[in-house]
PDB file of C-alpha atoms and ligand atoms in Angstrom:
ATOM      1  CA  MET A 240       1.398  27.607   6.427  1.00  0.00           C
ATOM      2  CA  ASN A 241      -1.684  29.208   7.911  1.00  0.00           C
ATOM      3  CA  SER A 242      -1.455  28.290  11.566  1.00  0.00           C
ATOM      4  CA  ALA A 243       0.908  28.780  14.462  1.00  0.00           C
ATOM      5  CA  THR A 244       1.031  25.023  14.963  1.00  0.00           C
ATOM      6  CA  HIS A 245       1.970  24.166  11.365  1.00  0.00           C
ATOM      7  CA  PRO A 246       5.421  22.503  11.420  1.00  0.00           C
ATOM      8  CA  LEU A 247       6.762  25.186   9.044  1.00  0.00           C
ATOM      9  CA  ASN A 248       6.021  27.735  11.774  1.00  0.00           C
ATOM     10  CA  VAL A 249       7.235  25.581  14.673  1.00  0.00           C
ATOM     11  CA  PHE A 250      10.520  23.928  13.666  1.00  0.00           C
ATOM     12  CA  LYS A 251      13.457  26.293  14.165  1.00  0.00           C
ATOM     13  CA  TYR A 252      16.558  24.068  13.971  1.00  0.00           C
ATOM     14  CA  CYS A 253      17.927  21.502  11.553  1.00  0.00           C
ATOM     15  CA  PRO A 254      17.213  18.020  12.996  1.00  0.00           C
ATOM     16  CA  ARG A 255      20.525  16.713  11.570  1.00  0.00           C
ATOM     17  CA  CYS A 256      23.125  19.337  12.487  1.00  0.00           C
ATOM     18  CA  GLY A 257      21.231  21.593  14.903  1.00  0.00           C
ATOM     19  CA  SER A 258      21.859  24.743  12.890  1.00  0.00           C
ATOM     20  CA  SER A 259      19.454  27.635  13.319  1.00  0.00           C
ATOM     21  CA  ASP A 260      20.054  28.477   9.637  1.00  0.00           C
ATOM     22  CA  PHE A 261      17.028  26.381   8.710  1.00  0.00           C
ATOM     23  CA  PRO A 262      14.765  28.414   6.421  1.00  0.00           C
ATOM     24  CA  VAL A 263      11.522  27.336   4.823  1.00  0.00           C
ATOM     25  CA  SER A 264      12.364  26.485   1.191  1.00  0.00           C
ATOM     26  CA  GLY A 265       8.950  25.603  -0.269  1.00  0.00           C
ATOM     27  CA  PRO A 266       5.278  25.084   0.517  1.00  0.00           C
ATOM     28  CA  ARG A 267       6.147  22.090   2.696  1.00  0.00           C
ATOM     29  CA  SER A 268       9.911  21.996   3.084  1.00  0.00           C
ATOM     30  CA  PHE A 269      12.989  23.374   4.812  1.00  0.00           C
ATOM     31  CA  ARG A 270      16.556  23.468   3.541  1.00  0.00           C
ATOM     32  CA  CYS A 271      19.387  23.707   6.062  1.00  0.00           C
ATOM     33  CA  GLY A 272      21.860  26.491   5.230  1.00  0.00           C
ATOM     34  CA  ASN A 273      24.615  24.666   7.097  1.00  0.00           C
ATOM     35  CA  CYS A 274      24.462  20.981   6.092  1.00  0.00           C
ATOM     36  CA  GLY A 275      22.090  21.124   3.092  1.00  0.00           C
ATOM     37  CA  LEU A 276      19.420  18.829   4.561  1.00  0.00           C
ATOM     38  CA  ASN A 277      16.131  19.033   2.675  1.00  0.00           C
ATOM     39  CA  TYR A 278      13.368  18.293   5.161  1.00  0.00           C
ATOM     40  CA  TYR A 279       9.774  17.746   3.977  1.00  0.00           C
ATOM     41  CA  ILE A 280       6.535  17.918   5.926  1.00  0.00           C
ATOM     42  CA  ASN A 281       4.547  15.060   4.380  1.00  0.00           C
ATOM     43  CA  ALA A 282       1.161  13.544   5.165  1.00  0.00           C
ATOM     44  CA  ALA A 283       1.332  10.179   6.913  1.00  0.00           C
ATOM     45  CA  ALA A 284      -0.810   7.294   5.636  1.00  0.00           C
ATOM     46  CA  ALA A 285      -3.476   5.981   7.988  1.00  0.00           C
ATOM     47  CA  VAL A 286      -6.223   3.381   7.597  1.00  0.00           C
ATOM     48  CA  ALA A 287      -9.770   2.909   8.858  1.00  0.00           C
ATOM     49  CA  ALA A 288     -11.984  -0.179   8.652  1.00  0.00           C
ATOM     50  CA  LEU A 289     -15.742  -0.334   8.032  1.00  0.00           C
ATOM     51  CA  ILE A 290     -17.167  -3.575   9.414  1.00  0.00           C
ATOM     52  CA  PHE A 291     -20.894  -4.302   9.313  1.00  0.00           C
ATOM     53  CA  ASP A 292     -22.734  -7.089  11.081  1.00  0.00           C
ATOM     54  CA  GLU A 293     -25.497  -9.144   9.447  1.00  0.00           C
ATOM     55  CA  THR A 294     -28.132  -6.551  10.497  1.00  0.00           C
ATOM     56  CA  GLY A 295     -26.268  -3.651   8.860  1.00  0.00           C
ATOM     57  CA  LYS A 296     -24.864  -2.174  12.064  1.00  0.00           C
ATOM     58  CA  LEU A 297     -21.436  -0.579  11.914  1.00  0.00           C
ATOM     59  CA  LEU A 298     -18.624  -1.302  14.362  1.00  0.00           C
ATOM     60  CA  LEU A 299     -17.342   1.866  16.079  1.00  0.00           C
ATOM     61  CA  THR A 300     -14.641   2.095  18.723  1.00  0.00           C
ATOM     62  CA  ARG A 301     -14.065   4.374  21.726  1.00  0.00           C
ATOM     63  CA  ARG A 302     -10.652   5.991  21.768  1.00  0.00           C
ATOM     64  CA  ALA A 303      -8.510   5.275  24.849  1.00  0.00           C
ATOM     65  CA  VAL A 304      -5.777   7.730  23.834  1.00  0.00           C
ATOM     66  CA  ASP A 305      -5.409  11.351  22.822  1.00  0.00           C
ATOM     67  CA  PRO A 306      -6.251  13.078  20.629  1.00  0.00           C
ATOM     68  CA  ASP A 307      -9.970  12.848  21.379  1.00  0.00           C
ATOM     69  CA  ARG A 308      -9.852  10.249  24.134  1.00  0.00           C
ATOM     70  CA  GLY A 309     -13.352   8.873  24.871  1.00  0.00           C
ATOM     71  CA  LYS A 310     -14.759   9.841  21.476  1.00  0.00           C
ATOM     72  CA  LEU A 311     -15.991   7.556  18.701  1.00  0.00           C
ATOM     73  CA  ASP A 312     -13.741   6.324  15.927  1.00  0.00           C
ATOM     74  CA  LEU A 313     -13.443   3.588  13.349  1.00  0.00           C
ATOM     75  CA  PRO A 314     -10.908   0.847  14.011  1.00  0.00           C
ATOM     76  CA  GLY A 315      -7.561   1.669  12.403  1.00  0.00           C
ATOM     77  CA  GLY A 316      -4.392   3.667  12.777  1.00  0.00           C
ATOM     78  CA  PHE A 317      -1.164   4.724  11.126  1.00  0.00           C
ATOM     79  CA  VAL A 318       0.507   2.663   8.437  1.00  0.00           C
ATOM     80  CA  ASP A 319       3.943   1.583   9.655  1.00  0.00           C
ATOM     81  CA  PRO A 320       6.994   2.273   7.465  1.00  0.00           C
ATOM     82  CA  GLY A 321       7.400  -0.617   5.017  1.00  0.00           C
ATOM     83  CA  GLU A 322       3.829  -1.805   5.485  1.00  0.00           C
ATOM     84  CA  THR A 323       1.007  -1.860   2.906  1.00  0.00           C
ATOM     85  CA  ALA A 324      -2.315  -0.212   3.740  1.00  0.00           C
ATOM     86  CA  GLU A 325      -3.956  -3.662   3.651  1.00  0.00           C
ATOM     87  CA  GLN A 326      -1.403  -5.055   6.116  1.00  0.00           C
ATOM     88  CA  ALA A 327      -2.008  -2.065   8.384  1.00  0.00           C
ATOM     89  CA  VAL A 328      -5.791  -2.691   8.437  1.00  0.00           C
ATOM     90  CA  CYS A 329      -5.273  -6.373   9.285  1.00  0.00           C
ATOM     91  CA  ARG A 330      -2.717  -5.558  12.010  1.00  0.00           C
ATOM     92  CA  GLU A 331      -4.865  -2.825  13.583  1.00  0.00           C
ATOM     93  CA  LEU A 332      -8.027  -4.981  13.603  1.00  0.00           C
ATOM     94  CA  LYS A 333      -6.064  -7.798  15.251  1.00  0.00           C
ATOM     95  CA  GLU A 334      -4.471  -5.451  17.824  1.00  0.00           C
ATOM     96  CA  GLU A 335      -7.572  -3.418  18.698  1.00  0.00           C
ATOM     97  CA  LEU A 336     -10.349  -6.015  18.476  1.00  0.00           C
ATOM     98  CA  GLY A 337      -8.818  -9.469  17.995  1.00  0.00           C
ATOM     99  CA  ILE A 338     -10.385  -9.658  14.511  1.00  0.00           C
ATOM    100  CA  GLU A 339      -8.965 -11.849  11.732  1.00  0.00           C
ATOM    101  CA  VAL A 340      -9.759 -10.330   8.334  1.00  0.00           C
ATOM    102  CA  LYS A 341     -11.306 -12.499   5.629  1.00  0.00           C
ATOM    103  CA  LYS A 342     -11.770  -9.902   2.882  1.00  0.00           C
ATOM    104  CA  LEU A 343     -10.728  -6.265   2.353  1.00  0.00           C
ATOM    105  CA  THR A 344     -12.040  -3.852  -0.269  1.00  0.00           C
ATOM    106  CA  PHE A 345     -10.786  -0.302  -0.701  1.00  0.00           C
ATOM    107  CA  PHE A 346     -13.648   2.153  -0.137  1.00  0.00           C
ATOM    108  CA  THR A 347     -12.498   5.777  -0.326  1.00  0.00           C
ATOM    109  CA  SER A 348      -9.966   8.228   1.104  1.00  0.00           C
ATOM    110  CA  HIS A 349      -9.977  11.585   2.824  1.00  0.00           C
ATOM    111  CA  ALA A 350      -7.328  14.061   3.982  1.00  0.00           C
ATOM    112  CA  ASN A 351      -7.201  14.856   7.673  1.00  0.00           C
ATOM    113  CA  GLU A 352      -5.249  17.139   9.985  1.00  0.00           C
ATOM    114  CA  TYR A 353      -5.279  17.446  13.735  1.00  0.00           C
ATOM    115  CA  LEU A 354      -3.384  18.988  16.615  1.00  0.00           C
ATOM    116  CA  PHE A 355      -1.051  16.729  18.595  1.00  0.00           C
ATOM    117  CA  SER A 356       1.766  17.748  20.940  1.00  0.00           C
ATOM    118  CA  GLY A 357       1.249  21.341  19.870  1.00  0.00           C
ATOM    119  CA  LEU A 358       1.874  20.423  16.247  1.00  0.00           C
ATOM    120  CA  THR A 359      -0.458  20.070  13.261  1.00  0.00           C
ATOM    121  CA  VAL A 360      -0.303  16.473  11.996  1.00  0.00           C
ATOM    122  CA  PHE A 361      -1.348  15.699   8.413  1.00  0.00           C
ATOM    123  CA  THR A 362      -2.685  12.310   7.368  1.00  0.00           C
ATOM    124  CA  THR A 363      -4.094  10.653   4.250  1.00  0.00           C
ATOM    125  CA  ASP A 364      -6.786   8.367   5.592  1.00  0.00           C
ATOM    126  CA  LEU A 365      -7.651   5.282   3.539  1.00  0.00           C
ATOM    127  CA  ALA A 366     -10.939   3.525   4.313  1.00  0.00           C
ATOM    128  CA  PHE A 367     -11.542  -0.153   3.621  1.00  0.00           C
ATOM    129  CA  ARG A 368     -14.620  -2.314   3.930  1.00  0.00           C
ATOM    130  CA  ALA A 369     -13.524  -5.335   5.923  1.00  0.00           C
ATOM    131  CA  GLU A 370     -15.115  -8.725   6.480  1.00  0.00           C
ATOM    132  CA  ALA A 371     -14.087 -10.642   9.571  1.00  0.00           C
ATOM    133  CA  VAL A 372     -13.592 -14.402   9.828  1.00  0.00           C
ATOM    134  CA  SER A 373     -15.755 -14.133  12.962  1.00  0.00           C
ATOM    135  CA  LEU A 374     -17.357 -11.319  14.953  1.00  0.00           C
ATOM    136  CA  ASP A 375     -17.663 -13.447  18.096  1.00  0.00           C
ATOM    137  CA  ASN A 376     -15.364 -12.774  21.028  1.00  0.00           C
ATOM    138  CA  LEU A 377     -14.320  -9.246  20.060  1.00  0.00           C
ATOM    139  CA  CYS A 378     -12.048  -7.629  22.650  1.00  0.00           C
ATOM    140  CA  ALA A 379     -11.290  -3.952  23.207  1.00  0.00           C
ATOM    141  CA  CYS A 380      -7.511  -3.861  23.361  1.00  0.00           C
ATOM    142  CA  ASP A 381      -4.533  -1.631  22.546  1.00  0.00           C
ATOM    143  CA  ASP A 382      -5.581   2.023  22.134  1.00  0.00           C
ATOM    144  CA  ILE A 383      -9.356   1.573  22.357  1.00  0.00           C
ATOM    145  CA  SER A 384     -11.423   1.411  25.539  1.00  0.00           C
ATOM    146  CA  GLY A 385     -14.543  -0.165  24.023  1.00  0.00           C
ATOM    147  CA  PHE A 386     -16.585  -0.770  20.915  1.00  0.00           C
ATOM    148  CA  GLU A 387     -20.233  -0.567  19.910  1.00  0.00           C
ATOM    149  CA  TRP A 388     -22.472  -1.619  17.035  1.00  0.00           C
ATOM    150  CA  VAL A 389     -24.535   1.275  15.706  1.00  0.00           C
ATOM    151  CA  ASP A 390     -26.920   1.962  12.857  1.00  0.00           C
ATOM    152  CA  PRO A 391     -24.714   4.234  10.719  1.00  0.00           C
ATOM    153  CA  ARG A 392     -27.745   6.422   9.863  1.00  0.00           C
ATOM    154  CA  GLU A 393     -28.342   7.070  13.570  1.00  0.00           C
ATOM    155  CA  VAL A 394     -24.780   7.850  14.665  1.00  0.00           C
ATOM    156  CA  ASP A 395     -24.360  11.134  16.517  1.00  0.00           C
ATOM    157  CA  LEU A 396     -21.710  12.556  14.172  1.00  0.00           C
ATOM    158  CA  SER A 397     -20.721  15.152  16.786  1.00  0.00           C
ATOM    159  CA  GLU A 398     -19.325  12.196  18.773  1.00  0.00           C
ATOM    160  CA  ILE A 399     -16.887  11.492  15.913  1.00  0.00           C
ATOM    161  CA  PRO A 400     -14.237  14.235  16.062  1.00  0.00           C
ATOM    162  CA  ALA A 401     -12.124  13.261  13.030  1.00  0.00           C
ATOM    163  CA  PRO A 402     -13.594  14.806   9.839  1.00  0.00           C
ATOM    164  CA  SER A 403     -12.298  11.941   7.715  1.00  0.00           C
ATOM    165  CA  ILE A 404     -13.976   9.332   9.936  1.00  0.00           C
ATOM    166  CA  ARG A 405     -17.261  11.302   9.843  1.00  0.00           C
ATOM    167  CA  PHE A 406     -16.951  11.383   6.049  1.00  0.00           C
ATOM    168  CA  PHE A 407     -16.413   7.604   5.853  1.00  0.00           C
ATOM    169  CA  VAL A 408     -19.443   6.903   8.061  1.00  0.00           C
ATOM    170  CA  GLU A 409     -21.602   9.283   6.023  1.00  0.00           C
ATOM    171  CA  GLU A 410     -20.412   7.784   2.726  1.00  0.00           C
ATOM    172  CA  ALA A 411     -21.081   4.277   4.027  1.00  0.00           C
ATOM    173  CA  CYS A 412     -24.757   5.222   4.486  1.00  0.00           C
ATOM    174  CA  LYS A 413     -25.234   6.153   0.826  1.00  0.00           C
TER     175      LYS A 413
HETATM  176 ZN1   ZN B 148      21.651  20.960   9.026  1.00  0.00          ZN
END
Protein backbone atom coordinates (compact mmCIF):
# COMPACT_ATOMS: atom_id res chain seq x y z
CA MET A 1 0.00 0.00 0.00
CA ASN A 2 2.85 2.31 -0.92
CA SER A 3 1.35 4.49 -3.62
CA ALA A 4 -1.52 6.90 -4.03
CA THR A 5 -2.79 4.85 -6.96
CA HIS A 6 -2.86 1.51 -5.11
CA PRO A 7 -6.50 0.32 -4.98
CA LEU A 8 -6.33 0.19 -1.16
CA ASN A 9 -5.74 3.95 -1.22
CA VAL A 10 -8.26 4.71 -3.97
CA PHE A 11 -11.44 2.72 -3.28
CA LYS A 12 -13.65 4.50 -0.74
CA TYR A 13 -17.05 2.77 -1.01
CA CYS A 14 -18.31 -0.79 -0.90
CA PRO A 15 -19.01 -1.91 -4.50
CA ARG A 16 -22.00 -3.99 -3.31
CA CYS A 17 -23.94 -1.72 -0.96
CA GLY A 18 -22.28 1.67 -1.49
CA SER A 19 -21.43 2.14 2.17
CA SER A 20 -18.56 4.45 3.05
CA ASP A 21 -17.84 2.16 6.02
CA PHE A 22 -15.36 0.24 3.89
CA PRO A 23 -12.07 -0.09 5.79
CA VAL A 24 -8.93 -1.86 4.69
CA SER A 25 -8.90 -5.21 6.52
CA GLY A 26 -5.58 -6.74 5.41
CA PRO A 27 -2.57 -6.31 3.15
CA ARG A 28 -4.80 -6.62 0.09
CA SER A 29 -8.40 -6.56 1.26
CA PHE A 30 -11.35 -4.49 2.44
CA ARG A 31 -14.24 -5.56 4.64
CA CYS A 32 -17.50 -3.62 4.44
CA GLY A 33 -18.78 -2.56 7.88
CA ASN A 34 -22.34 -2.45 6.56
CA CYS A 35 -22.91 -5.59 4.46
CA GLY A 36 -19.84 -7.67 5.38
CA LEU A 37 -18.42 -7.91 1.85
CA ASN A 38 -14.80 -9.07 1.81
CA TYR A 39 -13.17 -7.53 -1.24
CA TYR A 40 -9.68 -8.62 -2.35
CA ILE A 41 -7.20 -6.88 -4.62
CA ASN A 42 -5.71 -9.81 -6.54
CA ALA A 43 -3.23 -10.04 -9.39
CA ALA A 44 -4.79 -10.89 -12.75
CA ALA A 45 -3.24 -13.63 -14.90
CA ALA A 46 -1.81 -12.56 -18.24
CA VAL A 47 0.12 -14.42 -20.94
CA ALA A 48 2.90 -13.60 -23.39
CA ALA A 49 4.16 -15.65 -26.34
CA LEU A 50 7.75 -16.05 -27.56
CA ILE A 51 7.79 -17.03 -31.23
CA PHE A 52 11.05 -17.41 -33.14
CA ASP A 53 11.49 -17.78 -36.88
CA GLU A 54 13.94 -20.22 -38.47
CA THR A 55 16.76 -17.63 -38.26
CA GLY A 56 16.30 -17.09 -34.51
CA LYS A 57 14.50 -13.75 -34.77
CA LEU A 58 11.82 -12.99 -32.21
CA LEU A 59 8.34 -11.72 -33.05
CA LEU A 60 7.53 -8.43 -31.29
CA THR A 61 4.36 -6.39 -31.62
CA ARG A 62 3.59 -2.65 -31.51
CA ARG A 63 0.87 -1.73 -29.05
CA ALA A 64 -2.17 0.06 -30.52
CA VAL A 65 -3.73 0.74 -27.11
CA ASP A 66 -2.80 2.30 -23.80
CA PRO A 67 -0.93 1.78 -21.62
CA ASP A 68 2.21 2.37 -23.67
CA ARG A 69 0.62 2.79 -27.08
CA GLY A 70 3.26 2.62 -29.85
CA LYS A 71 5.78 0.72 -27.74
CA LEU A 72 7.08 -2.81 -28.23
CA ASP A 73 5.47 -5.83 -26.62
CA LEU A 74 5.19 -9.57 -26.95
CA PRO A 75 1.92 -10.95 -28.31
CA GLY A 76 -0.47 -11.80 -25.48
CA GLY A 77 -2.96 -10.37 -23.04
CA PHE A 78 -5.17 -11.09 -20.06
CA VAL A 79 -6.50 -14.55 -19.32
CA ASP A 80 -10.30 -14.47 -19.46
CA PRO A 81 -12.30 -15.83 -16.50
CA GLY A 82 -12.75 -19.58 -16.98
CA GLU A 83 -9.92 -19.83 -19.49
CA THR A 84 -6.61 -21.70 -19.13
CA ALA A 85 -3.35 -19.85 -19.74
CA GLU A 86 -2.74 -22.08 -22.79
CA GLN A 87 -6.17 -21.21 -24.22
CA ALA A 88 -5.45 -17.53 -23.64
CA VAL A 89 -2.16 -17.72 -25.59
CA CYS A 90 -3.87 -19.48 -28.51
CA ARG A 91 -6.77 -16.99 -28.52
CA GLU A 92 -4.51 -13.93 -28.32
CA LEU A 93 -2.19 -15.16 -31.11
CA LYS A 94 -5.22 -15.82 -33.31
CA GLU A 95 -6.78 -12.41 -32.51
CA GLU A 96 -3.63 -10.29 -32.78
CA LEU A 97 -1.72 -12.01 -35.59
CA GLY A 98 -3.92 -14.68 -37.17
CA ILE A 99 -1.54 -17.38 -35.89
CA GLU A 100 -2.65 -20.98 -35.28
CA VAL A 101 -0.54 -22.55 -32.53
CA LYS A 102 1.06 -25.94 -33.11
CA LYS A 103 2.97 -26.34 -29.84
CA LEU A 104 3.15 -24.44 -26.53
CA THR A 105 5.75 -24.82 -23.79
CA PHE A 106 5.68 -22.91 -20.52
CA PHE A 107 8.82 -20.76 -20.21
CA THR A 108 8.80 -18.62 -17.07
CA SER A 109 6.72 -16.06 -15.16
CA HIS A 110 7.15 -12.58 -13.77
CA ALA A 111 5.06 -10.22 -11.65
CA ASN A 112 4.11 -6.90 -13.18
CA GLU A 113 2.27 -3.75 -12.13
CA TYR A 114 1.31 -0.69 -14.11
CA LEU A 115 -0.83 2.41 -13.94
CA PHE A 116 -4.15 2.35 -15.80
CA SER A 117 -7.13 4.67 -15.34
CA GLY A 118 -5.38 6.20 -12.35
CA LEU A 119 -5.17 2.82 -10.66
CA THR A 120 -2.28 0.42 -10.08
CA VAL A 121 -3.03 -2.87 -11.85
CA PHE A 122 -1.26 -6.06 -10.72
CA THR A 123 -0.65 -8.98 -13.06
CA THR A 124 1.08 -12.36 -12.97
CA ASP A 125 2.56 -12.70 -16.43
CA LEU A 126 3.11 -16.21 -17.78
CA ALA A 127 5.43 -16.61 -20.76
CA PHE A 128 5.19 -19.49 -23.22
CA ARG A 129 7.35 -20.51 -26.14
CA ALA A 130 4.96 -20.99 -29.03
CA GLU A 131 5.35 -22.68 -32.40
CA ALA A 132 3.00 -21.62 -35.16
CA VAL A 133 1.46 -23.87 -37.80
CA SER A 134 2.63 -21.21 -40.28
CA LEU A 135 4.30 -17.80 -40.05
CA ASP A 136 3.11 -16.77 -43.52
CA ASN A 137 0.34 -14.21 -43.85
CA LEU A 138 0.61 -12.71 -40.36
CA CYS A 139 -1.78 -9.80 -39.83
CA ALA A 140 -1.64 -7.03 -37.23
CA CYS A 141 -5.13 -7.03 -35.79
CA ASP A 142 -7.04 -6.34 -32.56
CA ASP A 143 -4.97 -4.25 -30.12
CA ILE A 144 -1.68 -4.20 -32.04
CA SER A 145 -0.73 -1.78 -34.82
CA GLY A 146 2.15 -3.81 -36.28
CA PHE A 147 4.75 -6.48 -35.69
CA GLU A 148 8.44 -6.95 -36.39
CA TRP A 149 11.03 -9.72 -36.34
CA VAL A 150 14.09 -8.77 -34.30
CA ASP A 151 17.28 -10.38 -33.08
CA PRO A 152 16.47 -10.65 -29.36
CA ARG A 153 20.10 -9.75 -28.48
CA GLU A 154 19.77 -6.48 -30.41
CA VAL A 155 16.39 -5.30 -29.10
CA ASP A 156 16.37 -1.78 -27.67
CA LEU A 157 14.98 -2.77 -24.26
CA SER A 158 14.03 0.85 -23.54
CA GLU A 159 11.38 0.39 -26.26
CA ILE A 160 9.76 -2.35 -24.15
CA PRO A 161 8.02 -0.59 -21.25
CA ALA A 162 6.68 -3.62 -19.35
CA PRO A 163 9.36 -4.99 -16.97
CA SER A 164 7.99 -8.52 -17.27
CA ILE A 165 8.20 -8.44 -21.08
CA ARG A 166 11.78 -7.08 -20.90
CA PHE A 167 12.60 -9.94 -18.51
CA PHE A 168 11.13 -12.55 -20.88
CA VAL A 169 13.10 -11.19 -23.85
CA GLU A 170 16.31 -11.10 -21.81
CA GLU A 171 15.75 -14.64 -20.49
CA ALA A 172 15.05 -15.88 -24.01
CA CYS A 173 18.55 -14.75 -25.04
CA LYS A 174 20.29 -16.92 -22.43
ZN1 LIG B 1 -21.17 -3.24 1.64
